[in-house]
mmCIF file of C-alpha atoms and ligand atoms in Angstrom:
data_model
loop_
_atom_site.group_PDB
_atom_site.id
_atom_site.type_symbol
_atom_site.label_atom_id
_atom_site.label_comp_id
_atom_site.label_asym_id
_atom_site.label_seq_id
_atom_site.Cartn_x
_atom_site.Cartn_y
_atom_site.Cartn_z
ATOM 1 C CA MET A 1 17.632 -29.637 -12.710
ATOM 2 C CA ARG A 2 16.572 -26.126 -11.655
ATOM 3 C CA LYS A 3 15.583 -25.190 -8.135
ATOM 4 C CA ILE A 4 13.607 -21.986 -7.654
ATOM 5 C CA THR A 5 13.556 -20.365 -4.216
ATOM 6 C CA VAL A 6 11.092 -17.540 -3.618
ATOM 7 C CA THR A 7 11.447 -15.381 -0.510
ATOM 8 C CA ILE A 8 8.251 -13.623 0.536
ATOM 9 C CA PRO A 9 7.934 -10.987 3.294
ATOM 10 C CA ALA A 10 5.167 -10.937 5.894
ATOM 11 C CA SER A 11 2.764 -8.011 5.825
ATOM 12 C CA THR A 12 0.674 -5.954 8.176
ATOM 13 C CA THR A 13 -2.439 -4.486 6.608
ATOM 14 C CA ASN A 14 -5.333 -2.074 7.135
ATOM 15 C CA ILE A 15 -3.041 0.098 9.326
ATOM 16 C CA GLY A 16 -6.167 1.127 11.207
ATOM 17 C CA CYS A 17 -8.308 3.148 8.812
ATOM 18 C CA GLY A 18 -7.100 1.661 5.483
ATOM 19 C CA PHE A 19 -9.308 -1.421 5.475
ATOM 20 C CA ASP A 20 -8.441 -3.720 2.546
ATOM 21 C CA CYS A 21 -6.374 -1.047 0.785
ATOM 22 C CA LEU A 22 -3.136 -0.378 2.741
ATOM 23 C CA GLY A 23 -0.281 -2.738 3.537
ATOM 24 C CA LEU A 24 3.303 -2.704 4.773
ATOM 25 C CA ALA A 25 5.787 -5.460 3.987
ATOM 26 C CA LEU A 26 7.770 -6.613 7.035
ATOM 27 C CA SER A 27 11.238 -8.068 7.629
ATOM 28 C CA LEU A 28 10.014 -11.588 8.441
ATOM 29 C CA TYR A 29 10.146 -14.114 5.605
ATOM 30 C CA ASN A 30 8.768 -17.399 4.332
ATOM 31 C CA THR A 31 10.536 -19.228 1.542
ATOM 32 C CA VAL A 32 9.063 -21.575 -1.032
ATOM 33 C CA GLU A 33 11.426 -23.888 -2.921
ATOM 34 C CA VAL A 34 10.176 -25.681 -6.011
ATOM 35 C CA GLU A 35 12.037 -28.141 -8.225
ATOM 36 C CA LYS A 36 11.040 -30.631 -10.878
ATOM 37 C CA ILE A 37 11.524 -34.285 -9.997
ATOM 38 C CA LYS A 38 11.139 -37.489 -11.986
ATOM 39 C CA GLY A 39 7.700 -39.144 -11.971
ATOM 40 C CA ASP A 40 4.252 -37.692 -11.354
ATOM 41 C CA GLU A 41 4.281 -37.192 -7.619
ATOM 42 C CA VAL A 42 4.039 -33.755 -6.014
ATOM 43 C CA ILE A 43 5.870 -33.870 -2.692
ATOM 44 C CA VAL A 44 5.302 -31.099 -0.155
ATOM 45 C CA GLU A 45 7.545 -30.606 2.871
ATOM 46 C CA ILE A 46 6.818 -28.018 5.557
ATOM 47 C CA GLU A 47 9.309 -26.564 8.001
ATOM 48 C CA GLY A 48 8.637 -24.064 10.767
ATOM 49 C CA GLU A 49 5.223 -22.538 11.487
ATOM 50 C CA GLY A 50 2.369 -24.987 10.906
ATOM 51 C CA ARG A 51 4.713 -27.945 10.295
ATOM 52 C CA LYS A 52 2.291 -30.388 11.875
ATOM 53 C CA LEU A 53 -0.925 -28.561 10.941
ATOM 54 C CA ILE A 54 -0.620 -27.586 7.288
ATOM 55 C CA PRO A 55 -1.725 -30.341 4.909
ATOM 56 C CA THR A 56 0.924 -31.676 2.533
ATOM 57 C CA ASN A 57 -1.679 -32.950 0.061
ATOM 58 C CA GLU A 58 -3.844 -31.045 -2.413
ATOM 59 C CA GLU A 59 -5.600 -29.262 0.432
ATOM 60 C CA ASN A 60 -2.485 -27.166 0.905
ATOM 61 C CA ILE A 61 -3.269 -23.663 -0.427
ATOM 62 C CA ILE A 62 -0.113 -23.716 -2.521
ATOM 63 C CA PHE A 63 -1.732 -26.212 -4.924
ATOM 64 C CA PRO A 64 -4.336 -23.872 -6.505
ATOM 65 C CA ALA A 65 -1.633 -21.183 -6.726
ATOM 66 C CA LEU A 66 0.745 -23.473 -8.614
ATOM 67 C CA LYS A 67 -2.065 -24.916 -10.710
ATOM 68 C CA MET A 68 -3.136 -21.481 -11.967
ATOM 69 C CA VAL A 69 0.269 -21.007 -13.563
ATOM 70 C CA PHE A 70 0.562 -24.598 -14.821
ATOM 71 C CA ASP A 71 -2.896 -24.231 -16.440
ATOM 72 C CA ARG A 72 -1.875 -20.906 -17.972
ATOM 73 C CA VAL A 73 1.010 -22.528 -19.843
ATOM 74 C CA GLY A 74 -0.954 -25.727 -20.565
ATOM 75 C CA GLU A 75 1.148 -28.040 -18.375
ATOM 76 C CA LYS A 76 -0.009 -30.676 -15.902
ATOM 77 C CA LEU A 77 0.850 -30.103 -12.248
ATOM 78 C CA LYS A 78 3.063 -33.122 -11.558
ATOM 79 C CA GLY A 79 6.624 -34.187 -10.802
ATOM 80 C CA LEU A 80 7.469 -31.504 -8.247
ATOM 81 C CA ARG A 81 9.157 -31.234 -4.893
ATOM 82 C CA ILE A 82 7.994 -28.253 -2.879
ATOM 83 C CA LYS A 83 9.508 -27.101 0.384
ATOM 84 C CA GLU A 84 7.785 -24.400 2.408
ATOM 85 C CA VAL A 85 9.887 -22.834 5.150
ATOM 86 C CA ASN A 86 7.422 -20.836 7.242
ATOM 87 C CA ARG A 87 8.509 -18.139 9.650
ATOM 88 C CA ILE A 88 5.314 -16.057 9.446
ATOM 89 C CA PRO A 89 2.935 -17.150 12.238
ATOM 90 C CA LEU A 90 -0.382 -18.531 10.976
ATOM 91 C CA GLU A 91 -3.693 -16.728 11.467
ATOM 92 C CA LYS A 92 -2.134 -13.801 13.325
ATOM 93 C CA GLY A 93 -2.825 -11.123 10.704
ATOM 94 C CA LEU A 94 0.642 -11.189 9.169
ATOM 95 C CA GLY A 95 -0.231 -12.393 5.691
ATOM 96 C CA SER A 96 0.934 -16.009 5.942
ATOM 97 C CA SER A 97 -1.607 -17.305 3.398
ATOM 98 C CA ALA A 98 -0.863 -14.477 0.948
ATOM 99 C CA ALA A 99 2.847 -15.331 1.262
ATOM 100 C CA THR A 100 2.253 -19.025 0.481
ATOM 101 C CA ARG A 101 0.057 -18.200 -2.513
ATOM 102 C CA LEU A 102 2.568 -15.703 -3.876
ATOM 103 C CA GLY A 103 5.371 -18.205 -3.318
ATOM 104 C CA GLY A 104 3.491 -20.778 -5.410
ATOM 105 C CA ILE A 105 2.616 -18.401 -8.249
ATOM 106 C CA VAL A 106 6.045 -16.761 -8.484
ATOM 107 C CA ALA A 107 7.921 -20.085 -8.219
ATOM 108 C CA ALA A 108 5.761 -21.727 -10.889
ATOM 109 C CA SER A 109 6.094 -18.698 -13.161
ATOM 110 C CA CYS A 110 9.911 -18.942 -12.972
ATOM 111 C CA LEU A 111 10.046 -22.729 -13.214
ATOM 112 C CA LEU A 112 7.833 -22.808 -16.312
ATOM 113 C CA LYS A 113 9.317 -19.611 -17.759
ATOM 114 C CA ALA A 114 5.770 -18.201 -17.883
ATOM 115 C CA ASN A 115 7.145 -14.654 -17.468
ATOM 116 C CA LEU A 116 4.142 -13.397 -15.523
ATOM 117 C CA ASP A 117 4.437 -9.709 -14.796
ATOM 118 C CA THR A 118 3.613 -7.962 -11.499
ATOM 119 C CA ARG A 119 0.067 -7.155 -12.610
ATOM 120 C CA GLU A 120 -0.717 -10.754 -13.551
ATOM 121 C CA ILE A 121 0.830 -12.163 -10.372
ATOM 122 C CA LEU A 122 -1.171 -9.697 -8.287
ATOM 123 C CA LYS A 123 -4.427 -10.542 -10.068
ATOM 124 C CA MET A 124 -3.889 -14.278 -9.675
ATOM 125 C CA ALA A 125 -2.941 -14.075 -6.005
ATOM 126 C CA VAL A 126 -5.856 -11.747 -5.187
ATOM 127 C CA SER A 127 -8.308 -14.064 -6.946
ATOM 128 C CA LEU A 128 -7.238 -16.757 -4.463
ATOM 129 C CA GLU A 129 -6.835 -14.556 -1.389
ATOM 130 C CA GLY A 130 -10.022 -12.509 -1.791
ATOM 131 C CA HIS A 131 -8.580 -9.101 -0.807
ATOM 132 C CA PRO A 132 -5.557 -7.295 -2.214
ATOM 133 C CA ASP A 133 -3.759 -5.639 0.714
ATOM 134 C CA ASN A 134 -1.534 -8.480 2.034
ATOM 135 C CA VAL A 135 -0.711 -9.737 -1.441
ATOM 136 C CA ALA A 136 0.246 -6.308 -2.805
ATOM 137 C CA ALA A 137 2.499 -5.462 0.172
ATOM 138 C CA SER A 138 4.275 -8.841 0.153
ATOM 139 C CA LEU A 139 4.729 -8.839 -3.621
ATOM 140 C CA LEU A 140 5.887 -5.245 -4.017
ATOM 141 C CA GLY A 141 7.530 -4.543 -0.641
ATOM 142 C CA GLY A 142 7.379 -1.256 1.270
ATOM 143 C CA PHE A 143 4.221 0.727 1.962
ATOM 144 C CA VAL A 144 1.555 -0.005 -0.636
ATOM 145 C CA ALA A 145 -1.878 1.442 -1.394
ATOM 146 C CA VAL A 146 -3.924 -0.872 -3.614
ATOM 147 C CA THR A 147 -7.386 -1.165 -5.112
ATOM 148 C CA PHE A 148 -9.094 -2.742 -8.098
ATOM 149 C CA CYS A 149 -10.664 -1.048 -11.090
ATOM 150 C CA GLU A 150 -13.074 -3.807 -12.083
ATOM 151 C CA THR A 151 -10.629 -6.690 -12.600
ATOM 152 C CA ASP A 152 -7.476 -4.608 -12.878
ATOM 153 C CA PRO A 153 -5.280 -3.847 -9.862
ATOM 154 C CA VAL A 154 -4.149 -0.272 -9.305
ATOM 155 C CA TRP A 155 -1.390 0.353 -6.784
ATOM 156 C CA VAL A 156 1.038 2.965 -5.515
ATOM 157 C CA LYS A 157 4.222 2.101 -3.646
ATOM 158 C CA LEU A 158 5.149 4.844 -1.201
ATOM 159 C CA PRO A 159 8.425 5.528 0.600
ATOM 160 C CA VAL A 160 8.701 4.981 4.363
ATOM 161 C CA PRO A 161 11.482 6.419 6.589
ATOM 162 C CA GLU A 162 14.227 3.884 7.490
ATOM 163 C CA THR A 163 13.840 4.666 11.202
ATOM 164 C CA LEU A 164 10.348 3.148 11.426
ATOM 165 C CA ARG A 165 9.997 -0.040 13.451
ATOM 166 C CA VAL A 166 6.845 -2.137 13.608
ATOM 167 C CA VAL A 167 6.365 -3.911 16.923
ATOM 168 C CA ILE A 168 4.025 -6.866 16.509
ATOM 169 C CA VAL A 169 2.548 -8.523 19.567
ATOM 170 C CA ILE A 170 1.350 -12.031 18.782
ATOM 171 C CA PRO A 171 -1.167 -13.490 21.238
ATOM 172 C CA ASP A 172 -1.617 -17.213 21.588
ATOM 173 C CA LYS A 173 -4.990 -16.937 19.830
ATOM 174 C CA LYS A 174 -5.672 -17.665 16.189
ATOM 175 C CA ILE A 175 -8.218 -15.662 14.217
ATOM 176 C CA LEU A 176 -9.280 -16.998 10.835
ATOM 177 C CA THR A 177 -9.668 -14.081 8.399
ATOM 178 C CA ARG A 178 -12.888 -15.691 7.148
ATOM 179 C CA ARG A 179 -14.317 -15.485 10.650
ATOM 180 C CA ALA A 180 -13.010 -11.957 11.226
ATOM 181 C CA ARG A 181 -14.787 -10.815 8.061
ATOM 182 C CA ARG A 182 -18.054 -12.405 9.154
ATOM 183 C CA VAL A 183 -18.259 -10.145 12.231
ATOM 184 C CA LEU A 184 -18.219 -6.994 10.047
ATOM 185 C CA PRO A 185 -21.496 -5.158 9.347
ATOM 186 C CA GLU A 186 -22.995 -4.982 5.858
ATOM 187 C CA LYS A 187 -23.652 -1.262 6.204
ATOM 188 C CA ILE A 188 -21.930 1.552 8.078
ATOM 189 C CA SER A 189 -23.068 5.071 8.893
ATOM 190 C CA PHE A 190 -22.080 8.127 6.844
ATOM 191 C CA SER A 191 -20.289 9.578 9.870
ATOM 192 C CA ASP A 192 -18.192 6.414 10.322
ATOM 193 C CA ALA A 193 -17.222 6.517 6.637
ATOM 194 C CA VAL A 194 -16.130 10.146 7.022
ATOM 195 C CA PHE A 195 -14.238 9.276 10.217
ATOM 196 C CA ASN A 196 -12.120 6.727 8.316
ATOM 197 C CA LEU A 197 -11.701 8.817 5.154
ATOM 198 C CA SER A 198 -10.420 11.802 7.099
ATOM 199 C CA ARG A 199 -7.881 9.637 8.952
ATOM 200 C CA LEU A 200 -6.802 7.903 5.742
ATOM 201 C CA ALA A 201 -6.106 11.272 4.131
ATOM 202 C CA ILE A 202 -3.765 12.102 7.028
ATOM 203 C CA LEU A 203 -2.262 8.604 7.413
ATOM 204 C CA VAL A 204 -0.849 8.107 3.920
ATOM 205 C CA PRO A 205 1.317 11.229 3.687
ATOM 206 C CA SER A 206 2.178 11.166 7.409
ATOM 207 C CA LEU A 207 3.512 7.599 7.372
ATOM 208 C CA SER A 208 5.308 8.168 4.119
ATOM 209 C CA GLN A 209 6.947 11.439 5.165
ATOM 210 C CA GLY A 210 7.526 10.537 8.825
ATOM 211 C CA ILE A 211 5.125 13.072 10.330
ATOM 212 C CA TRP A 212 5.019 10.824 13.395
ATOM 213 C CA GLU A 213 2.881 13.036 15.647
ATOM 214 C CA ASN A 214 -0.117 12.434 13.326
ATOM 215 C CA LEU A 215 -0.076 8.648 13.496
ATOM 216 C CA ALA A 216 -1.936 8.055 16.768
ATOM 217 C CA LEU A 217 -4.957 9.841 15.312
ATOM 218 C CA ALA A 218 -4.444 8.636 11.756
ATOM 219 C CA THR A 219 -4.434 4.926 12.676
ATOM 220 C CA GLN A 220 -7.881 5.169 14.286
ATOM 221 C CA ASP A 221 -10.687 3.206 12.666
ATOM 222 C CA LYS A 222 -14.438 2.689 12.812
ATOM 223 C CA LEU A 223 -14.893 0.200 9.970
ATOM 224 C CA HIS A 224 -13.476 -3.034 11.313
ATOM 225 C CA GLN A 225 -11.581 -2.831 14.625
ATOM 226 C CA PRO A 226 -14.607 -2.038 16.842
ATOM 227 C CA TYR A 227 -16.431 -5.094 15.449
ATOM 228 C CA ARG A 228 -13.400 -7.328 15.842
ATOM 229 C CA THR A 229 -13.026 -6.617 19.556
ATOM 230 C CA SER A 230 -15.561 -9.434 19.963
ATOM 231 C CA LEU A 231 -12.791 -11.778 18.743
ATOM 232 C CA LEU A 232 -9.985 -10.023 20.617
ATOM 233 C CA PRO A 233 -11.442 -8.427 23.789
ATOM 234 C CA GLU A 234 -7.936 -7.317 24.895
ATOM 235 C CA MET A 235 -7.594 -5.029 21.832
ATOM 236 C CA GLU A 236 -8.583 -1.677 23.356
ATOM 237 C CA ASP A 237 -6.407 -2.168 26.460
ATOM 238 C CA VAL A 238 -3.428 -3.215 24.322
ATOM 239 C CA PHE A 239 -3.853 -0.107 22.147
ATOM 240 C CA GLU A 240 -4.019 2.188 25.156
ATOM 241 C CA ALA A 241 -0.982 0.609 26.816
ATOM 242 C CA ALA A 242 1.073 0.793 23.599
ATOM 243 C CA LEU A 243 0.343 4.510 23.181
ATOM 244 C CA ASP A 244 1.158 5.136 26.864
ATOM 245 C CA ALA A 245 4.485 3.327 26.356
ATOM 246 C CA GLY A 246 5.367 5.689 23.508
ATOM 247 C CA ALA A 247 3.970 4.028 20.355
ATOM 248 C CA LYS A 248 3.379 6.506 17.519
ATOM 249 C CA GLY A 249 0.300 4.599 16.335
ATOM 250 C CA VAL A 250 -1.300 1.229 17.037
ATOM 251 C CA PHE A 251 -3.743 -0.988 15.168
ATOM 252 C CA LEU A 252 -4.995 -4.525 14.650
ATOM 253 C CA SER A 253 -2.614 -6.232 12.213
ATOM 254 C CA GLY A 254 -4.797 -7.280 9.278
ATOM 255 C CA ALA A 255 -7.732 -9.224 10.667
ATOM 256 C CA GLY A 256 -5.742 -10.072 13.834
ATOM 257 C CA SER A 257 -4.980 -11.563 16.189
ATOM 258 C CA GLY A 258 -1.647 -9.709 16.081
ATOM 259 C CA VAL A 259 -1.511 -6.054 17.105
ATOM 260 C CA ALA A 260 1.001 -3.717 15.442
ATOM 261 C CA ALA A 261 2.536 -0.574 16.918
ATOM 262 C CA PHE A 262 4.691 2.018 15.178
ATOM 263 C CA SER A 263 7.828 3.025 17.013
ATOM 264 C CA PHE A 264 11.508 3.886 16.733
ATOM 265 C CA GLU A 265 14.265 1.485 17.804
ATOM 266 C CA ASP A 266 14.764 3.064 21.263
ATOM 267 C CA LYS A 267 11.169 2.494 22.475
ATOM 268 C CA ALA A 268 10.404 -0.715 20.589
ATOM 269 C CA GLU A 269 11.355 -3.209 23.361
ATOM 270 C CA LYS A 270 9.376 -1.303 25.956
ATOM 271 C CA ILE A 271 6.293 -1.160 23.719
ATOM 272 C CA GLY A 272 6.573 -4.872 22.911
ATOM 273 C CA ARG A 273 6.884 -5.842 26.590
ATOM 274 C CA THR A 274 4.017 -3.540 27.560
ATOM 275 C CA MET A 275 1.614 -5.000 24.976
ATOM 276 C CA GLN A 276 2.688 -8.528 25.939
ATOM 277 C CA LYS A 277 1.985 -7.781 29.622
ATOM 278 C CA VAL A 278 -1.574 -6.654 28.847
ATOM 279 C CA PHE A 279 -2.307 -9.933 27.120
ATOM 280 C CA LEU A 280 -0.677 -11.874 29.986
ATOM 281 C CA SER A 281 -2.689 -9.956 32.591
ATOM 282 C CA ARG A 282 -5.831 -11.107 30.754
ATOM 283 C CA GLY A 283 -4.672 -14.734 30.756
ATOM 284 C CA THR A 284 -3.453 -14.852 27.148
ATOM 285 C CA LYS A 285 0.149 -15.812 26.407
ATOM 286 C CA ALA A 286 1.831 -13.563 23.859
ATOM 287 C CA ASN A 287 5.226 -12.838 22.352
ATOM 288 C CA TYR A 288 6.435 -9.926 20.282
ATOM 289 C CA LEU A 289 8.649 -9.166 17.306
ATOM 290 C CA ILE A 290 10.397 -5.929 16.396
ATOM 291 C CA LEU A 291 10.456 -5.656 12.618
ATOM 292 C CA CYS A 292 11.591 -3.222 9.932
ATOM 293 C CA VAL A 293 9.772 -2.442 6.725
ATOM 294 C CA ASP A 294 10.878 -4.762 3.918
ATOM 295 C CA LYS A 295 11.568 -2.622 0.855
ATOM 296 C CA LYS A 296 12.070 -5.302 -1.788
ATOM 297 C CA GLY A 297 9.013 -7.554 -1.697
ATOM 298 C CA CYS A 298 9.063 -11.026 -3.250
ATOM 299 C CA ARG A 299 12.417 -12.154 -4.626
ATOM 300 C CA VAL A 300 13.580 -15.184 -6.561
ATOM 301 C CA ASP A 301 16.791 -17.162 -6.474
ATOM 302 C CA GLU A 302 17.424 -19.797 -9.114
ATOM 303 C CA LYS A 303 20.029 -22.578 -8.870
ATOM 304 C CA LYS A 304 20.958 -25.267 -11.341
ATOM 305 C CA HIS A 305 22.242 -28.556 -10.003
HETATM 306 N N1 HSE B 401 -7.935 -6.495 5.005
HETATM 307 C C1 HSE B 401 -8.138 -7.846 5.436
HETATM 308 C C2 HSE B 401 -9.140 -7.856 6.578
HETATM 309 C C3 HSE B 401 -6.810 -8.383 5.866
HETATM 310 O O1 HSE B 401 -9.015 -7.019 7.466
HETATM 311 O O2 HSE B 401 -10.043 -8.683 6.585
HETATM 312 C C4 HSE B 401 -6.802 -9.769 6.349
HETATM 313 O O3 HSE B 401 -5.485 -10.117 6.756
#
């Protein structure tokens, strides 16, 4: 019997101005183990985050991900044991659903020897996730810019200096991405579009080349964060406190509720504690993580037993 284990990094996306097109893979990992078993049953076990909340039946989002690959090779989805070990907090803007979907697609591709390439995996995962930024960062690792040309993904993986730390403060407040997208306007003004474009042009090379003094400006945004303060009223105060504590840049992680700050190792604890305190002072419990950028993206380990 073969057991496939896929390790998938968390991600932080948008990075302020790069709504739906920028992502960073982070050193916090979920694993998905898949092995064939006798009979028709598909058994799902969950460990860690969401152990008591995530369904273990076909409502689990890993099912459509696995099924896409099984359908592709003309096999029925049956006789499987799946174990999800979740370390990425749920609904905190750290790409937990993208990680589960990628885990399912990559594991099934290996198990069935479907040989899906990066492009196909990305397309499949995005078709389930609805936006490409988390999926691309977690699949490819590092700092990723991604878009779609009709149905084809186009991406660039950029270098990031080793010294960068990403401090993530995680409030005790869940925000469903679906809900966070509903608060966004259908139209924005020309001046707001220019505001974001001009920051994006500075952000990409500055983050990639470590021109740290540009990041406070370059992570600013007028496309999504101002609208999402209705879901996270502490956001502005947390941003201000993080910058005062020495953060190089600060932004809502994905659709939230997590907030991410760029820092070096020496200031990271202080920034984490400071952001946590702001949430606490507003009556919201919070913890924080100090993470590095994951460079490798999704990886697979295969064992025969
Ligand atoms: N770019 C997406 C959004 C990320 O902001 O809605 C969701 O994690």
